[in-house]
């Protein structure tokens, strides 16, 4: 048994678990939400988690670190130099990396001598081809400032793609998968033989899909237009990262509220829903082209695992590509295979487990 303490620190929450990395058996766990509201910061949240944890002796501590930049292509044992690099990458992920650094500092202090491992969201995408990760801007400016596409949610993609191969009973090496990680932050990944060949998030976790409060893809010209109208840089950052997406369109970040609004006939919720789905379909089509067809389309994370109407709308009319959804299976909670028996492309719902994947990768470095 390898007892792992896992800290999954997001922009506004910390999920934690104490588990056996070998068996996956969970000893304790919890979540602190709404960090940043009411004076609670990530350091205070970590102190309350450590209090709740009490007198335990983990063999290893695994941390989700969102941005590893071009420096980290795999999970890494944390020393002072690594911690400093993660801190320097905060410029590329200001909502996430400072929280990850605070979590690592608190864990080192609470458990002296226990190894800490950083597991990066970006690592899974480290082998994307240049055609997918290069922005067509002045190459000197891009090189000087680390401006390229990195991609995120990689720990989730790694876990879910391996599970998809289990479900399909085929080796991951042979599979073309389109995985949609639809949480509060959301992205999609084209995975060929277990390798990410493209993903919708870019330099930061802002690009791509419509999210709870993030816009996803927009014309960069919008920034100049609003800048000339007097918006400051921090205001533009807040606008696109915190006041856009479903919140900006419908007044709710939570898909449950948007779906309730759709049912109640609320016009702004209906618009938010069709914009959200339109973007999903855009990427499914693009990744079908990039992969040369798919063996499975996989839904995961809060929205992907729970919102049947989103899955149905995302895959409607894709029969031409061999995707045949079973309405009945899709509507039945807890069903893994939601395509029909004759569908050439499988549609799957696979709950993600970033904590278990982090525990395994952390334990593997001991
Ligand atoms: N039953 C449900 N129906 C629709 N959406 C849901 C349901 N349960 C959760 N969600 C959505 O999942 C989101 C959270 O997903 P999660 O993967 O936990 O996100 P994150 O890790 O980014 O916080 C919520 O914002 C909510 O919109
Ligand atoms: C990278 C990212 O968007 O993370 P989250 O979904 O936890 O906000
Ligand atoms: Mg998440």
PDB file of N, CA and C and ligand atoms in Angstrom, residues 8 10-13 15 31 33 64 96 153 181-186 212 214 246 253-259 276 300-310 333 352 354-355, ligand 1:
ATOM      1  N   UNK A   8      -6.038  18.653  -5.304  1.00  0.00           N
ATOM      2  CA  UNK A   8      -6.458  19.101  -6.635  1.00  0.00           C
ATOM      3  C   UNK A   8      -7.024  20.502  -6.479  1.00  0.00           C
ATOM      4  N   UNK A  10      -8.134  23.996  -7.775  1.00  0.00           N
ATOM      5  CA  UNK A  10      -8.630  24.710  -8.949  1.00  0.00           C
ATOM      6  C   UNK A  10      -8.677  26.200  -8.676  1.00  0.00           C
ATOM      7  N   UNK A  11      -9.267  26.944  -9.601  1.00  0.00           N
ATOM      8  CA  UNK A  11      -9.272  28.393  -9.461  1.00  0.00           C
ATOM      9  C   UNK A  11     -10.108  28.841  -8.263  1.00  0.00           C
ATOM     10  N   UNK A  12     -11.169  28.098  -7.919  1.00  0.00           N
ATOM     11  CA  UNK A  12     -12.027  28.539  -6.815  1.00  0.00           C
ATOM     12  C   UNK A  12     -12.340  27.418  -5.825  1.00  0.00           C
ATOM     13  N   UNK A  13     -11.659  26.282  -5.962  1.00  0.00           N
ATOM     14  CA  UNK A  13     -11.939  25.178  -5.043  1.00  0.00           C
ATOM     15  C   UNK A  13     -10.674  24.359  -4.818  1.00  0.00           C
ATOM     16  N   UNK A  15     -10.103  20.277  -4.084  1.00  0.00           N
ATOM     17  CA  UNK A  15     -10.561  18.925  -3.795  1.00  0.00           C
ATOM     18  C   UNK A  15      -9.365  18.157  -3.233  1.00  0.00           C
ATOM     19  N   UNK A  31     -13.891  18.663  -0.126  1.00  0.00           N
ATOM     20  CA  UNK A  31     -13.749  19.775  -1.067  1.00  0.00           C
ATOM     21  C   UNK A  31     -14.027  21.079  -0.332  1.00  0.00           C
ATOM     22  N   UNK A  33     -14.967  24.836  -1.319  1.00  0.00           N
ATOM     23  CA  UNK A  33     -15.406  25.600  -2.484  1.00  0.00           C
ATOM     24  C   UNK A  33     -15.455  27.100  -2.184  1.00  0.00           C
ATOM     25  N   UNK A  64      -2.040  18.607  -8.084  1.00  0.00           N
ATOM     26  CA  UNK A  64      -2.369  19.032  -9.433  1.00  0.00           C
ATOM     27  C   UNK A  64      -1.717  20.396  -9.644  1.00  0.00           C
ATOM     28  N   UNK A  96      -4.582  29.808 -11.487  1.00  0.00           N
ATOM     29  CA  UNK A  96      -4.318  28.453 -11.016  1.00  0.00           C
ATOM     30  C   UNK A  96      -2.964  28.258 -10.334  1.00  0.00           C
ATOM     31  N   UNK A 153      -6.140  20.005 -18.640  1.00  0.00           N
ATOM     32  CA  UNK A 153      -6.967  18.843 -18.277  1.00  0.00           C
ATOM     33  C   UNK A 153      -6.303  17.520 -18.671  1.00  0.00           C
ATOM     34  N   UNK A 181     -13.916  16.974 -21.958  1.00  0.00           N
ATOM     35  CA  UNK A 181     -13.885  17.214 -20.511  1.00  0.00           C
ATOM     36  C   UNK A 181     -14.704  18.484 -20.257  1.00  0.00           C
ATOM     37  N   UNK A 182     -15.956  18.283 -19.849  1.00  0.00           N
ATOM     38  CA  UNK A 182     -16.865  19.420 -19.689  1.00  0.00           C
ATOM     39  C   UNK A 182     -17.159  19.644 -18.211  1.00  0.00           C
ATOM     40  N   UNK A 183     -16.332  20.443 -17.549  1.00  0.00           N
ATOM     41  CA  UNK A 183     -16.561  20.809 -16.153  1.00  0.00           C
ATOM     42  C   UNK A 183     -16.905  22.286 -16.102  1.00  0.00           C
ATOM     43  N   UNK A 184     -16.485  22.951 -15.051  1.00  0.00           N
ATOM     44  CA  UNK A 184     -16.631  24.395 -15.008  1.00  0.00           C
ATOM     45  C   UNK A 184     -15.673  24.990 -16.048  1.00  0.00           C
ATOM     46  N   UNK A 185     -14.397  24.562 -15.978  1.00  0.00           N
ATOM     47  CA  UNK A 185     -13.496  24.752 -17.115  1.00  0.00           C
ATOM     48  C   UNK A 185     -13.759  23.594 -18.068  1.00  0.00           C
ATOM     49  N   UNK A 186     -13.688  23.820 -19.377  1.00  0.00           N
ATOM     50  CA  UNK A 186     -14.027  22.740 -20.306  1.00  0.00           C
ATOM     51  C   UNK A 186     -13.074  22.749 -21.490  1.00  0.00           C
ATOM     52  N   UNK A 212     -18.152  27.792 -17.972  1.00  0.00           N
ATOM     53  CA  UNK A 212     -19.030  28.376 -16.962  1.00  0.00           C
ATOM     54  C   UNK A 212     -18.959  29.899 -16.980  1.00  0.00           C
ATOM     55  N   UNK A 214     -15.961  31.468 -18.702  1.00  0.00           N
ATOM     56  CA  UNK A 214     -14.939  31.847 -19.694  1.00  0.00           C
ATOM     57  C   UNK A 214     -15.534  31.779 -21.095  1.00  0.00           C
ATOM     58  N   UNK A 246     -21.290  30.920 -20.001  1.00  0.00           N
ATOM     59  CA  UNK A 246     -22.716  30.819 -19.674  1.00  0.00           C
ATOM     60  C   UNK A 246     -23.143  31.893 -18.683  1.00  0.00           C
ATOM     61  N   UNK A 253     -23.369  30.237 -14.005  1.00  0.00           N
ATOM     62  CA  UNK A 253     -22.210  29.448 -14.434  1.00  0.00           C
ATOM     63  C   UNK A 253     -22.552  27.965 -14.459  1.00  0.00           C
ATOM     64  N   UNK A 254     -23.538  27.572 -13.678  1.00  0.00           N
ATOM     65  CA  UNK A 254     -23.814  26.146 -13.491  1.00  0.00           C
ATOM     66  C   UNK A 254     -24.775  25.632 -14.562  1.00  0.00           C
ATOM     67  N   UNK A 255     -24.358  24.568 -15.269  1.00  0.00           N
ATOM     68  CA  UNK A 255     -25.180  24.021 -16.355  1.00  0.00           C
ATOM     69  C   UNK A 255     -26.564  23.606 -15.868  1.00  0.00           C
ATOM     70  N   UNK A 256     -26.676  23.181 -14.608  1.00  0.00           N
ATOM     71  CA  UNK A 256     -28.006  22.797 -14.086  1.00  0.00           C
ATOM     72  C   UNK A 256     -28.974  23.979 -14.155  1.00  0.00           C
ATOM     73  N   UNK A 257     -28.479  25.167 -13.819  1.00  0.00           N
ATOM     74  CA  UNK A 257     -29.336  26.359 -13.853  1.00  0.00           C
ATOM     75  C   UNK A 257     -29.692  26.735 -15.284  1.00  0.00           C
ATOM     76  N   UNK A 258     -28.716  26.571 -16.198  1.00  0.00           N
ATOM     77  CA  UNK A 258     -28.993  26.886 -17.600  1.00  0.00           C
ATOM     78  C   UNK A 258     -30.051  25.924 -18.145  1.00  0.00           C
ATOM     79  N   UNK A 259     -29.925  24.629 -17.833  1.00  0.00           N
ATOM     80  CA  UNK A 259     -30.903  23.641 -18.324  1.00  0.00           C
ATOM     81  C   UNK A 259     -32.291  23.919 -17.738  1.00  0.00           C
ATOM     82  N   UNK A 276     -23.250  27.139 -26.560  1.00  0.00           N
ATOM     83  CA  UNK A 276     -22.390  26.116 -25.920  1.00  0.00           C
ATOM     84  C   UNK A 276     -22.283  24.886 -26.820  1.00  0.00           C
ATOM     85  N   UNK A 300     -16.857  13.435 -20.231  1.00  0.00           N
ATOM     86  CA  UNK A 300     -16.453  13.333 -18.826  1.00  0.00           C
ATOM     87  C   UNK A 300     -16.559  14.691 -18.137  1.00  0.00           C
ATOM     88  N   UNK A 301     -16.326  14.698 -16.814  1.00  0.00           N
ATOM     89  CA  UNK A 301     -16.430  15.855 -15.896  1.00  0.00           C
ATOM     90  C   UNK A 301     -17.902  16.237 -15.667  1.00  0.00           C
ATOM     91  N   UNK A 302     -18.130  17.178 -14.759  1.00  0.00           N
ATOM     92  CA  UNK A 302     -19.475  17.465 -14.238  1.00  0.00           C
ATOM     93  C   UNK A 302     -20.584  17.544 -15.273  1.00  0.00           C
ATOM     94  N   UNK A 303     -20.393  18.345 -16.331  1.00  0.00           N
ATOM     95  CA  UNK A 303     -21.416  18.470 -17.367  1.00  0.00           C
ATOM     96  C   UNK A 303     -21.447  17.214 -18.235  1.00  0.00           C
ATOM     97  N   UNK A 304     -20.296  16.743 -18.649  1.00  0.00           N
ATOM     98  CA  UNK A 304     -20.223  15.581 -19.531  1.00  0.00           C
ATOM     99  C   UNK A 304     -20.803  14.325 -18.901  1.00  0.00           C
ATOM    100  N   UNK A 305     -20.605  14.177 -17.587  1.00  0.00           N
ATOM    101  CA  UNK A 305     -21.086  12.971 -16.899  1.00  0.00           C
ATOM    102  C   UNK A 305     -22.569  13.042 -16.572  1.00  0.00           C
ATOM    103  N   UNK A 306     -23.096  14.268 -16.425  1.00  0.00           N
ATOM    104  CA  UNK A 306     -24.456  14.406 -15.874  1.00  0.00           C
ATOM    105  C   UNK A 306     -25.501  15.020 -16.793  1.00  0.00           C
ATOM    106  N   UNK A 307     -25.083  15.775 -17.802  1.00  0.00           N
ATOM    107  CA  UNK A 307     -26.063  16.545 -18.577  1.00  0.00           C
ATOM    108  C   UNK A 307     -26.421  15.817 -19.879  1.00  0.00           C
ATOM    109  N   UNK A 308     -27.424  14.926 -19.818  1.00  0.00           N
ATOM    110  CA  UNK A 308     -27.856  14.169 -21.003  1.00  0.00           C
ATOM    111  C   UNK A 308     -28.292  15.075 -22.157  1.00  0.00           C
ATOM    112  N   UNK A 309     -29.008  16.184 -21.907  1.00  0.00           N
ATOM    113  CA  UNK A 309     -29.409  17.044 -23.030  1.00  0.00           C
ATOM    114  C   UNK A 309     -28.220  17.650 -23.779  1.00  0.00           C
ATOM    115  N   UNK A 310     -27.124  17.929 -23.065  1.00  0.00           N
ATOM    116  CA  UNK A 310     -25.919  18.462 -23.728  1.00  0.00           C
ATOM    117  C   UNK A 310     -25.324  17.387 -24.630  1.00  0.00           C
ATOM    118  N   UNK A 333     -29.147   7.456 -16.274  1.00  0.00           N
ATOM    119  CA  UNK A 333     -28.002   7.819 -15.444  1.00  0.00           C
ATOM    120  C   UNK A 333     -27.118   6.607 -15.153  1.00  0.00           C
ATOM    121  N   UNK A 352     -14.441  10.966 -14.756  1.00  0.00           N
ATOM    122  CA  UNK A 352     -13.010  11.172 -14.598  1.00  0.00           C
ATOM    123  C   UNK A 352     -12.614  10.953 -13.136  1.00  0.00           C
ATOM    124  N   UNK A 354      -9.321  12.482 -11.495  1.00  0.00           N
ATOM    125  CA  UNK A 354      -8.000  13.125 -11.526  1.00  0.00           C
ATOM    126  C   UNK A 354      -7.205  12.780 -10.270  1.00  0.00           C
ATOM    127  N   UNK A 355      -7.903  12.625  -9.130  1.00  0.00           N
ATOM    128  CA  UNK A 355      -7.201  12.354  -7.865  1.00  0.00           C
ATOM    129  C   UNK A 355      -6.474  11.001  -7.924  1.00  0.00           C
TER     130      UNK A 355
HETATM  131  N1  LIG B   1     -26.685  16.986 -12.826  1.00  0.00           N
HETATM  132  C1  LIG B   1     -26.038  17.904 -13.531  1.00  0.00           C
HETATM  133  N2  LIG B   1     -26.569  18.386 -14.673  1.00  0.00           N
HETATM  134  C2  LIG B   1     -25.928  19.317 -15.398  1.00  0.00           C
HETATM  135  N3  LIG B   1     -24.738  19.830 -15.060  1.00  0.00           N
HETATM  136  C3  LIG B   1     -24.155  19.392 -13.933  1.00  0.00           C
HETATM  137  C4  LIG B   1     -24.774  18.404 -13.110  1.00  0.00           C
HETATM  138  N4  LIG B   1     -23.935  18.169 -12.061  1.00  0.00           N
HETATM  139  C5  LIG B   1     -22.859  18.976 -12.227  1.00  0.00           C
HETATM  140  N5  LIG B   1     -22.981  19.705 -13.352  1.00  0.00           N
HETATM  141  C6  LIG B   1     -22.043  20.708 -13.884  1.00  0.00           C
HETATM  142  O1  LIG B   1     -20.710  20.348 -13.604  1.00  0.00           O
HETATM  143  C7  LIG B   1     -19.951  21.531 -13.298  1.00  0.00           C
HETATM  144  C8  LIG B   1     -18.795  21.178 -12.400  1.00  0.00           C
HETATM  145  O2  LIG B   1     -18.024  20.179 -13.001  1.00  0.00           O
HETATM  146  P1  LIG B   1     -16.623  19.736 -12.375  1.00  0.00           P
HETATM  147  O3  LIG B   1     -16.056  18.714 -13.273  1.00  0.00           O
HETATM  148  O4  LIG B   1     -16.805  19.400 -10.945  1.00  0.00           O
HETATM  149  O5  LIG B   1     -15.866  21.110 -12.567  1.00  0.00           O
HETATM  150  P2  LIG B   1     -14.548  21.751 -11.949  1.00  0.00           P
HETATM  151  O6  LIG B   1     -13.611  20.598 -11.628  1.00  0.00           O
HETATM  152  O7  LIG B   1     -14.051  22.591 -13.073  1.00  0.00           O
HETATM  153  O8  LIG B   1     -14.972  22.543 -10.767  1.00  0.00           O
HETATM  154  C9  LIG B   1     -20.951  22.436 -12.625  1.00  0.00           C
HETATM  155  O9  LIG B   1     -20.642  23.773 -12.882  1.00  0.00           O
HETATM  156  C10 LIG B   1     -22.252  22.066 -13.281  1.00  0.00           C
HETATM  157  O10 LIG B   1     -22.492  22.964 -14.340  1.00  0.00           O
END
